[in-house]
Coordinates of C-alpha atoms in Angstrom, one line a residue:
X1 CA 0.0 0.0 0.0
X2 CA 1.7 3.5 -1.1
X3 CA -0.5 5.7 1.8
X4 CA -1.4 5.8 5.2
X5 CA -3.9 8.3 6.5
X6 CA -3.5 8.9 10.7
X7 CA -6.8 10.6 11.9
X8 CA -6.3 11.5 15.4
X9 CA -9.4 11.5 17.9
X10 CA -10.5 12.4 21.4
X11 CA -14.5 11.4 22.4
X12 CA -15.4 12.3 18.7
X13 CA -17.1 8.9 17.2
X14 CA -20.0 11.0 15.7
X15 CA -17.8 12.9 13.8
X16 CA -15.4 10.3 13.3
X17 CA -18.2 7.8 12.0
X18 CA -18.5 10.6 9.0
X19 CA -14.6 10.6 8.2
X20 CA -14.4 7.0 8.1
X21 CA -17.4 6.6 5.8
X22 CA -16.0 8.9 3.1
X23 CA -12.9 7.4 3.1
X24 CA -14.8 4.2 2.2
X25 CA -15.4 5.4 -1.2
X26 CA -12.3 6.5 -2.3
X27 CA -11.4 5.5 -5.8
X28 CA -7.8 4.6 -5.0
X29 CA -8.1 1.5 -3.2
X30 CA -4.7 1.1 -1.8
X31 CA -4.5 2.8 1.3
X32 CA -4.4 1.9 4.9
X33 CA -5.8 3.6 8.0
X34 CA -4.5 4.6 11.3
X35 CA -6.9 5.9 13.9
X36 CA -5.4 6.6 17.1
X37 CA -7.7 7.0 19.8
X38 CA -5.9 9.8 22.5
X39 CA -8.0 8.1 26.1
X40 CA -11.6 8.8 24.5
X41 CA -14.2 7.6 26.8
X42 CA -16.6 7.1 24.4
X43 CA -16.5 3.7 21.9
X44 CA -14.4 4.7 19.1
X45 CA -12.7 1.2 19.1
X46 CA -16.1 -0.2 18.7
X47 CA -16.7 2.5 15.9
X48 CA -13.0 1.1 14.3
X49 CA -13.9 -2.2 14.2
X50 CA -17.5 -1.9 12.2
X51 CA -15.4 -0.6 9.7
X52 CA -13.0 -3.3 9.3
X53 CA -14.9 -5.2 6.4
X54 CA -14.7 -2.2 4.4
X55 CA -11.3 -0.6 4.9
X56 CA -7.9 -1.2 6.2
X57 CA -8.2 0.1 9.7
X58 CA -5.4 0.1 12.6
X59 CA -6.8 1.0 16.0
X60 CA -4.5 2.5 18.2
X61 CA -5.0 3.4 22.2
X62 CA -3.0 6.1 23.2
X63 CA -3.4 6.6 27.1
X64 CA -3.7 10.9 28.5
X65 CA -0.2 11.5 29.5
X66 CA 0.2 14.7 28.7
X67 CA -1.2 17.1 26.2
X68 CA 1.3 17.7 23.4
X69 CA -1.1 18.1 20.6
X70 CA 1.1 16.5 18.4
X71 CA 1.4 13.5 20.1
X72 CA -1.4 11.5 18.8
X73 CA -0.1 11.8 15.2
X74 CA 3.3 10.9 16.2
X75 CA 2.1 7.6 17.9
X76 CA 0.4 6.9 14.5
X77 CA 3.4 7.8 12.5
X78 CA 5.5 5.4 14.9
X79 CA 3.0 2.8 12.9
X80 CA 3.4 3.3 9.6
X81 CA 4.6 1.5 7.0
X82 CA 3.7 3.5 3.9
X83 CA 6.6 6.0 2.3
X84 CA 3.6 8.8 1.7
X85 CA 1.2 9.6 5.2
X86 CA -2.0 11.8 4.7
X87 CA -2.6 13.9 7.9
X88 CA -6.3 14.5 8.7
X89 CA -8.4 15.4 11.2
X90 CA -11.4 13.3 12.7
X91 CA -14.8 15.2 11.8
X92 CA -13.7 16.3 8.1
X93 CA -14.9 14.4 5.4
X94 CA -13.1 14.0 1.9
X95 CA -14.3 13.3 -2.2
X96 CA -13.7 10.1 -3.9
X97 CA -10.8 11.5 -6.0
X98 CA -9.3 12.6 -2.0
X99 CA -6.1 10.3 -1.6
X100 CA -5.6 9.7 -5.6
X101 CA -5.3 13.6 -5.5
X102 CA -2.6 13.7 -2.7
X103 CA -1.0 10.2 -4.4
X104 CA -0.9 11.9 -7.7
X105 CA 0.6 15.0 -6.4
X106 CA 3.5 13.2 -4.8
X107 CA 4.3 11.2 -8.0
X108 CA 4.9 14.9 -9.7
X109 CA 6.5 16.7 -6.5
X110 CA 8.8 14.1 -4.5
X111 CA 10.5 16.9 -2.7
X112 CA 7.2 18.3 -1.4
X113 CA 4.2 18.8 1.2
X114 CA 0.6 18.5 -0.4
X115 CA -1.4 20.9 1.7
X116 CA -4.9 20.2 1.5
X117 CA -7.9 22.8 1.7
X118 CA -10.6 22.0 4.5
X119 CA -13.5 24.4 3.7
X120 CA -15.3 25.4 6.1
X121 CA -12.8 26.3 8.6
X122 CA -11.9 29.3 10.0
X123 CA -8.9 29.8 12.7
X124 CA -10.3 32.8 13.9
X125 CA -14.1 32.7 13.2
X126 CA -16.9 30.5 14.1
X127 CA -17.0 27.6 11.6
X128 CA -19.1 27.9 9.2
X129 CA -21.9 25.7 9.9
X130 CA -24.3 25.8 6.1
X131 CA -21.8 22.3 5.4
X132 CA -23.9 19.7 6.9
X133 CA -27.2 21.4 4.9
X134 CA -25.3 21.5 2.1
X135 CA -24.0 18.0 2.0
X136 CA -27.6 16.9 2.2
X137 CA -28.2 18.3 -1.4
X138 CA -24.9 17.5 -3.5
X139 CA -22.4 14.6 -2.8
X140 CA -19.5 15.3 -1.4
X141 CA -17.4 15.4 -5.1
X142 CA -19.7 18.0 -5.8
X143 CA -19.8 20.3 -2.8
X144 CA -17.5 22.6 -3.8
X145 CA -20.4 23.8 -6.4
X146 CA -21.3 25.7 -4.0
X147 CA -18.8 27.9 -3.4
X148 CA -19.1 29.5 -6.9
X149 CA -22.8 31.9 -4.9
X150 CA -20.6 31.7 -1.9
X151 CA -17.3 31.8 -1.5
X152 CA -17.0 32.9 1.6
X153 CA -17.7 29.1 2.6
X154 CA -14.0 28.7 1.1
X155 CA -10.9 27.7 3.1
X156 CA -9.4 30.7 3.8
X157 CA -6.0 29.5 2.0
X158 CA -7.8 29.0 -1.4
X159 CA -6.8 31.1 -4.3
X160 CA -3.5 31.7 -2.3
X161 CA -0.7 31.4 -4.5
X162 CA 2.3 29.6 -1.9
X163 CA 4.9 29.0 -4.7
X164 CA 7.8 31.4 -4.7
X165 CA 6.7 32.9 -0.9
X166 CA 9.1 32.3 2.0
X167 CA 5.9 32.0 4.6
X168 CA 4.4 29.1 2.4
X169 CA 5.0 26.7 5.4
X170 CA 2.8 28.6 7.6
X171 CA 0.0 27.0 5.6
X172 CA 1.0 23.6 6.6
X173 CA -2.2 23.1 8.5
X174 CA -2.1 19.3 9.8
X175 CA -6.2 18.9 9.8
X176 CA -5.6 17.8 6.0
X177 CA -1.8 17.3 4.6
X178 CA 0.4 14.8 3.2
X179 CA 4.3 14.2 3.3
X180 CA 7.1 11.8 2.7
X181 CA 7.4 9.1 5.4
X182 CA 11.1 9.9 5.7
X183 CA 10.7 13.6 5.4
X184 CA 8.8 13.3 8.6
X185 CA 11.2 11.9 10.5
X186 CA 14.6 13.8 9.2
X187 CA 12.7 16.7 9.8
X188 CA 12.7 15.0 13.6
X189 CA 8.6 14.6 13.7
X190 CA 6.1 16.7 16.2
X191 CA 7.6 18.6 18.8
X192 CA 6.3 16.5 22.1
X193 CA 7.3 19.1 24.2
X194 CA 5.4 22.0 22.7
X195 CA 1.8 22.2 25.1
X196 CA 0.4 24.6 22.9
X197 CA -1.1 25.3 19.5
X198 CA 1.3 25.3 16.5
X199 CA 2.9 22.2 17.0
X200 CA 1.7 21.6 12.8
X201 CA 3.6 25.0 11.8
X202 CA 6.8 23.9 14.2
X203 CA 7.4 20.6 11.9
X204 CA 6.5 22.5 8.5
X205 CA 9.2 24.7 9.5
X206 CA 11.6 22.3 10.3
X207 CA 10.5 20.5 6.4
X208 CA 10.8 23.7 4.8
X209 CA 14.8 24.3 6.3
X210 CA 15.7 21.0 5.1
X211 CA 14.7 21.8 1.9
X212 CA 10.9 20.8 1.7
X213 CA 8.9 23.2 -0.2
X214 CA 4.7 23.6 -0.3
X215 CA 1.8 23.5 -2.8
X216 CA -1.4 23.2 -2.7
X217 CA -3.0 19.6 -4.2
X218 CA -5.9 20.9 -5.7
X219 CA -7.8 17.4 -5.6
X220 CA -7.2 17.2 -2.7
X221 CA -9.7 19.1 -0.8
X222 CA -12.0 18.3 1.7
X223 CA -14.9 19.6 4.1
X224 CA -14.3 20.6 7.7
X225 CA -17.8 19.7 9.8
X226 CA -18.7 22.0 12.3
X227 CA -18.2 21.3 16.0
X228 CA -17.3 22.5 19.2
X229 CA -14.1 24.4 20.4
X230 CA -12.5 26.4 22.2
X231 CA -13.0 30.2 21.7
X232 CA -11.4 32.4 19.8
X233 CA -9.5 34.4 22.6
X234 CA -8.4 31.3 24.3
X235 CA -7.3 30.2 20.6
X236 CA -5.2 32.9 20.1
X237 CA -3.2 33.2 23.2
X238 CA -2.5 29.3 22.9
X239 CA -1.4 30.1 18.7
X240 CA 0.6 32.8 20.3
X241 CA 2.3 30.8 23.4
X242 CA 3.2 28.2 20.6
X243 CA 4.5 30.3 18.7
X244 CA 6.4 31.7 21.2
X245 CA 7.7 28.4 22.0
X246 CA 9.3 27.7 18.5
X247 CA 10.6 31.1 18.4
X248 CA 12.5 30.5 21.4
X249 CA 13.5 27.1 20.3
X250 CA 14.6 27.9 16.4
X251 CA 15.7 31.6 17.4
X252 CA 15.1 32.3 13.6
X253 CA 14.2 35.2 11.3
X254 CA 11.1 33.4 10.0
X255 CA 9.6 33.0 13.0
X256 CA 10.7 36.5 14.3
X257 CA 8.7 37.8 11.8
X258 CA 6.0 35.4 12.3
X259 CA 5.5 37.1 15.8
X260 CA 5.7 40.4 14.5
X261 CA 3.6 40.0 11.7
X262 CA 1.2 37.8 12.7
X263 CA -0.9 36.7 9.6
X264 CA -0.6 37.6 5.6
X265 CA 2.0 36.2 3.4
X266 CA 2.6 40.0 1.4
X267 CA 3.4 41.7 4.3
X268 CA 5.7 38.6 6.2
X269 CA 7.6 38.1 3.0
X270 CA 8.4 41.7 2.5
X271 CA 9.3 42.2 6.6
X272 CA 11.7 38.7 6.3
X273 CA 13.1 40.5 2.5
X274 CA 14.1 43.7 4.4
X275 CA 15.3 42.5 7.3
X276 CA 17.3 40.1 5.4
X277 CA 18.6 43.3 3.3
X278 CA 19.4 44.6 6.5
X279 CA 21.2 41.8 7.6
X280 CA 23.9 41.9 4.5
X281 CA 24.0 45.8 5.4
X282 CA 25.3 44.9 8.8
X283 CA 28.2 42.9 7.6
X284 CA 29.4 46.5 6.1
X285 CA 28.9 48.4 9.7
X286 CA 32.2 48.8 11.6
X287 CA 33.2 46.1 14.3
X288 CA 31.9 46.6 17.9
X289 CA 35.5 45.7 19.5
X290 CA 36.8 48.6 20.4
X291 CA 33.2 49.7 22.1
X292 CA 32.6 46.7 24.1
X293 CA 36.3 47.4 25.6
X294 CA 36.5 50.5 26.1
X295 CA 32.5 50.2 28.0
X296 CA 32.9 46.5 29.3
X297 CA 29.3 45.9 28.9
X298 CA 28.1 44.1 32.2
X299 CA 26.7 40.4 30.9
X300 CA 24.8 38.4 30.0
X301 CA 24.9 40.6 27.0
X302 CA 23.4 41.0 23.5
X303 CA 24.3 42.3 20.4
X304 CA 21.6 43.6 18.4
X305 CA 23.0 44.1 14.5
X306 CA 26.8 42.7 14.5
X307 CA 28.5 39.9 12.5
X308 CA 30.6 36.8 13.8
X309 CA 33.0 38.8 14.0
X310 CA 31.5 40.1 17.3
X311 CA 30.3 37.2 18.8
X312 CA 33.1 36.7 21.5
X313 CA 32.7 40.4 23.0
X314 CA 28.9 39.1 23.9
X315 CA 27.1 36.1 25.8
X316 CA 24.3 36.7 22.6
X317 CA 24.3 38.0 19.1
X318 CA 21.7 38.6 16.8
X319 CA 22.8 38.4 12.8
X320 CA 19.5 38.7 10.8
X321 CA 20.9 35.8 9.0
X322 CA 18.7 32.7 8.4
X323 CA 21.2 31.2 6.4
X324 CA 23.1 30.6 10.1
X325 CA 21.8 28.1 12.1
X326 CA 21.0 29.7 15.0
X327 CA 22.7 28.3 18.6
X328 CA 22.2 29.3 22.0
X329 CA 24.3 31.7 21.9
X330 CA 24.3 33.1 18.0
X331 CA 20.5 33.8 16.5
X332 CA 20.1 34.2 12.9
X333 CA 17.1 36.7 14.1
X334 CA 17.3 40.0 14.1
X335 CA 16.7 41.0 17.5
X336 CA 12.8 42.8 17.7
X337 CA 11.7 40.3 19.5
X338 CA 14.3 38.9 22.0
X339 CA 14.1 35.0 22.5
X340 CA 15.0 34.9 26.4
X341 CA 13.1 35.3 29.6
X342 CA 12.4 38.7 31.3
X343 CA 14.8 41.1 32.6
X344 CA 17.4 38.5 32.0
X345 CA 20.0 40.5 30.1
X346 CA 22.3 42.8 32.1
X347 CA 23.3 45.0 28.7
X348 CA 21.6 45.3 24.8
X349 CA 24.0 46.9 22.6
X350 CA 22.3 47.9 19.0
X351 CA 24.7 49.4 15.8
X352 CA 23.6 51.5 13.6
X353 CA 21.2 49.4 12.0
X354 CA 18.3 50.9 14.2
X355 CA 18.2 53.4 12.0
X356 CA 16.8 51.8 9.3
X357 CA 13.7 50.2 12.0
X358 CA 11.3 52.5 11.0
X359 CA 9.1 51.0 9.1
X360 CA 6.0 49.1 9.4
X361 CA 4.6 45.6 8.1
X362 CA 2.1 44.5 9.9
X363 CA -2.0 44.7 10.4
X364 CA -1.8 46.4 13.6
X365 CA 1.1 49.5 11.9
X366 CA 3.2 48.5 14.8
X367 CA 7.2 50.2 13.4
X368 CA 9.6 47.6 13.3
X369 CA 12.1 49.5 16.3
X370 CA 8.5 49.8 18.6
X371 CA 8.6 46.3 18.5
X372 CA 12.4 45.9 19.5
X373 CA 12.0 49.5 22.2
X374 CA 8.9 46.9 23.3
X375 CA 11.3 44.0 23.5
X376 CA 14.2 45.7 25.1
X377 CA 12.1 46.8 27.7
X378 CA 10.8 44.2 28.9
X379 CA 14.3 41.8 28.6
X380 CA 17.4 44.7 29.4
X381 CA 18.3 46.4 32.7
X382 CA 20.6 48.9 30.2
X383 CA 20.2 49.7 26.9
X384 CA 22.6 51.0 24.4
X385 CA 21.9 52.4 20.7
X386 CA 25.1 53.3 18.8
X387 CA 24.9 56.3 16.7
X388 CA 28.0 56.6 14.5
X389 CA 28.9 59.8 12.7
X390 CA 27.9 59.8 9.1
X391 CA 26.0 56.8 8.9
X392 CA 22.5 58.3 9.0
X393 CA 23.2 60.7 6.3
X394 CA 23.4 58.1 3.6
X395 CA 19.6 56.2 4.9
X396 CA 16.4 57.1 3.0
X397 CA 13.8 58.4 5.5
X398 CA 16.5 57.1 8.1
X399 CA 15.4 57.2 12.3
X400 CA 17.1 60.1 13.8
X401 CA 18.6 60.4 17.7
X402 CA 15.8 63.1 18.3
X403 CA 13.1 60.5 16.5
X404 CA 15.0 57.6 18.9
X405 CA 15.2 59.8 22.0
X406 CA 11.2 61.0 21.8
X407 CA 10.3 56.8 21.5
X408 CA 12.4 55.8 24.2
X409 CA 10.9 57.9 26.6
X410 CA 6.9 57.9 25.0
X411 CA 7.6 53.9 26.1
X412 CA 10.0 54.8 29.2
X413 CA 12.8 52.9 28.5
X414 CA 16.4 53.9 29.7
X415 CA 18.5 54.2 27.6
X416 CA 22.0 55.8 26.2
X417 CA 23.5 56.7 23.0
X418 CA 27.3 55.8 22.1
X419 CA 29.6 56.9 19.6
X420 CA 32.3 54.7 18.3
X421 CA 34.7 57.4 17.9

């Protein structure tokens, strides 16, 4: 059998009754199934084994250790025996063409991740719930008629174009997706120790550095089915204490950004292609040597906008590289949001390059150096911007001390303001 699909489920048999019966008319036959029941109290084993005339079903009891919500999928992964897995969620329901879609996309795309639209859901909204009415009128290969009088029943992703965009990954949404077997596992699988949301977005990263990219397989949609969960503000702080997780863990541009930004692949890929610009600029700036002598910055210390070059003057260094591979101590980040605990950082020393921070790329108009005067705040006990003669006078719309000076203390943060010379 070339596929395995792992559905994941918790006290869902209802909704996993539907799943499991669309799956039994698939028109490629080869396939096997992994459900992996996370301590349900209700009888999905019972529901698994009524299907086991009609499909190739594995039931799998996974006891309520903890909550990693990536754990269930990697128990079913630890089962498979398939070199392609199809990811998808208990309670959405798939066409007939479903798996010869993701199968036929693989055989084009080796060296990729089929994402998978599941109309009907929305990560910040209410779920749309017109699916189940709709379903009762036109079979599930023809659902998607409707969408033509009302598109706003789409998955949000649809009509996205994710070739060519750096952010593509962020759409690796595990409720319906397919991979290589072995990608999975160099990638290094689910983060088991992430308690939060995201865990889906912390392996699509990981594919997309080892060379992974994304498309979408555009057979191989499906319909998410309404049901309950949790609200939309408990939602969000749990999306946003993942994501905080991963950017402590990877310490990386992309995810930087992803925090700053927040949603919208226009605005992160132009934030990640300036900062980058920004990043070569910094190899040009002067060497901080001769400063951090001459001031014997108090430690731990970071760097904010230096090269390797700088690296042993400071316990941190932020590069705005993503072509490093960030460490504990060397971050290919650029420093607006500072990946460590707070007031843990005796001294924050910035070059020049603050300058250059004010601009904006996200929803909320939030300036790229608010976001690191936010950051600083909250992480340094002193704060030091270097302002070397010259420099500014070469910057388009470039930040000035007055302009630095008036933000610092709108946001009352201390602060002082070196010169190299």
């Amino acid at each position: 059998m070339p596929i395995t699909v792992i559905i994941p489920t918790h006290n869902r048999a209802q909704l996993l009754d539907k799943t499991l019966a669309s799956l039994c008319a698939q028109t490629q036959r080869q396939f096997s199934i992994i459900v992996v029941d996370h301590a349900s109290t209700d009888d999905i084993q019972g529901l698994c084994t009524s299907y086991q005339d009609r499909l190739h079903l594995t039931y799998h009891w996974l006891a309520k250790e903890y909550d990693a919500p990536g754990i269930a999928r990697h128990a079913g992964m630890q089962l498979v025996q398939t070199p392609l897995v199809v990811f998808l969620d208990c309670g959405i329901v798939v066409p007939s063409f479903f798996l010869a879609g993701h199968l036929a996309f693989h055989q084009q795309h080796p060296r990729h991740v089929g994402v998978g639209y599941y109309h009907g859901y929305k990560p910040w909204k209410p779920q749309d719930e017109r699916w189940p009415e709709v379903l009762t009128t036109l079979s599930l290969d023809r659902a998607t008629d409707v969408l033509v009088e009302h598109p706003e029943m789409r998955d949000e992703r649809d009509e996205i174009n994710l070739r060519g965009s750096h952010f593509a990954w962020t759409y690796g949404w595990t409720g319906n997706l397919s991979l290589q077997t072995r990608d999975y596992w160099s990638a290094g699988g689910f983060d088991l120790e992430l308690e939060y949301a995201m865990e889906d977005l912390d392996l699509s990263y990981r594919l997309f550095r080892q060379g992974v990219s994304f498309a979408i397989v555009e057979d191989g949609w499906a319909i998410h089915l309404p049901h309950a969960r949790p609200s939309s503000k408990t939602l969000r702080r749990m999306k946003m204490l993942g994501c905080e997780h991963c950017y402590k863990k990877a310490r990386s541009l992309s995810w930087e950004v992803m925090l700053y930004n927040g949603v919208g692949l226009q605005r992160a890929d132009a934030a990640f292609q300036y900062l980058t610009a920004l990043g070569k600029e910094i190899a040009t700036l002067p060497s901080t040597a001769p400063l951090a002598s001459r001031y014997a910055f108090a430690t731990p210390s970071l760097l904010i906008g230096g090269t390797l070059q700088d690296a042993p003057f400071y316990t941190f260094i932020a590069l705005a590289n993503e072509e490093v591979e960030a460490t504990e101590s060397v971050w290919s980040c650029f420093g607006l949001r500072i990946p460590l605990s707070d007031q843990s950082l005796q001294s924050v020393v910035i070059t020049d390059i603050w300058k250059k921070l004010n601009r904006v790329f996200n929803k909320n108009n939030v300036p790229l150096l608010v976001c690191m005067i936010l950051d600083l705040k909250r992480t340094a006990q002193h704060v030091f911007f270097i302002d070397s003669p010259g420099y500014d006078a070469e910057l388009e719309n470039a930040c000035s001390t007055i302009e630095l000076e008036l933000l610092c203390q709108g946001y009352d943060l201390s602060f002082e303001i070196l010169s190299p010379v």
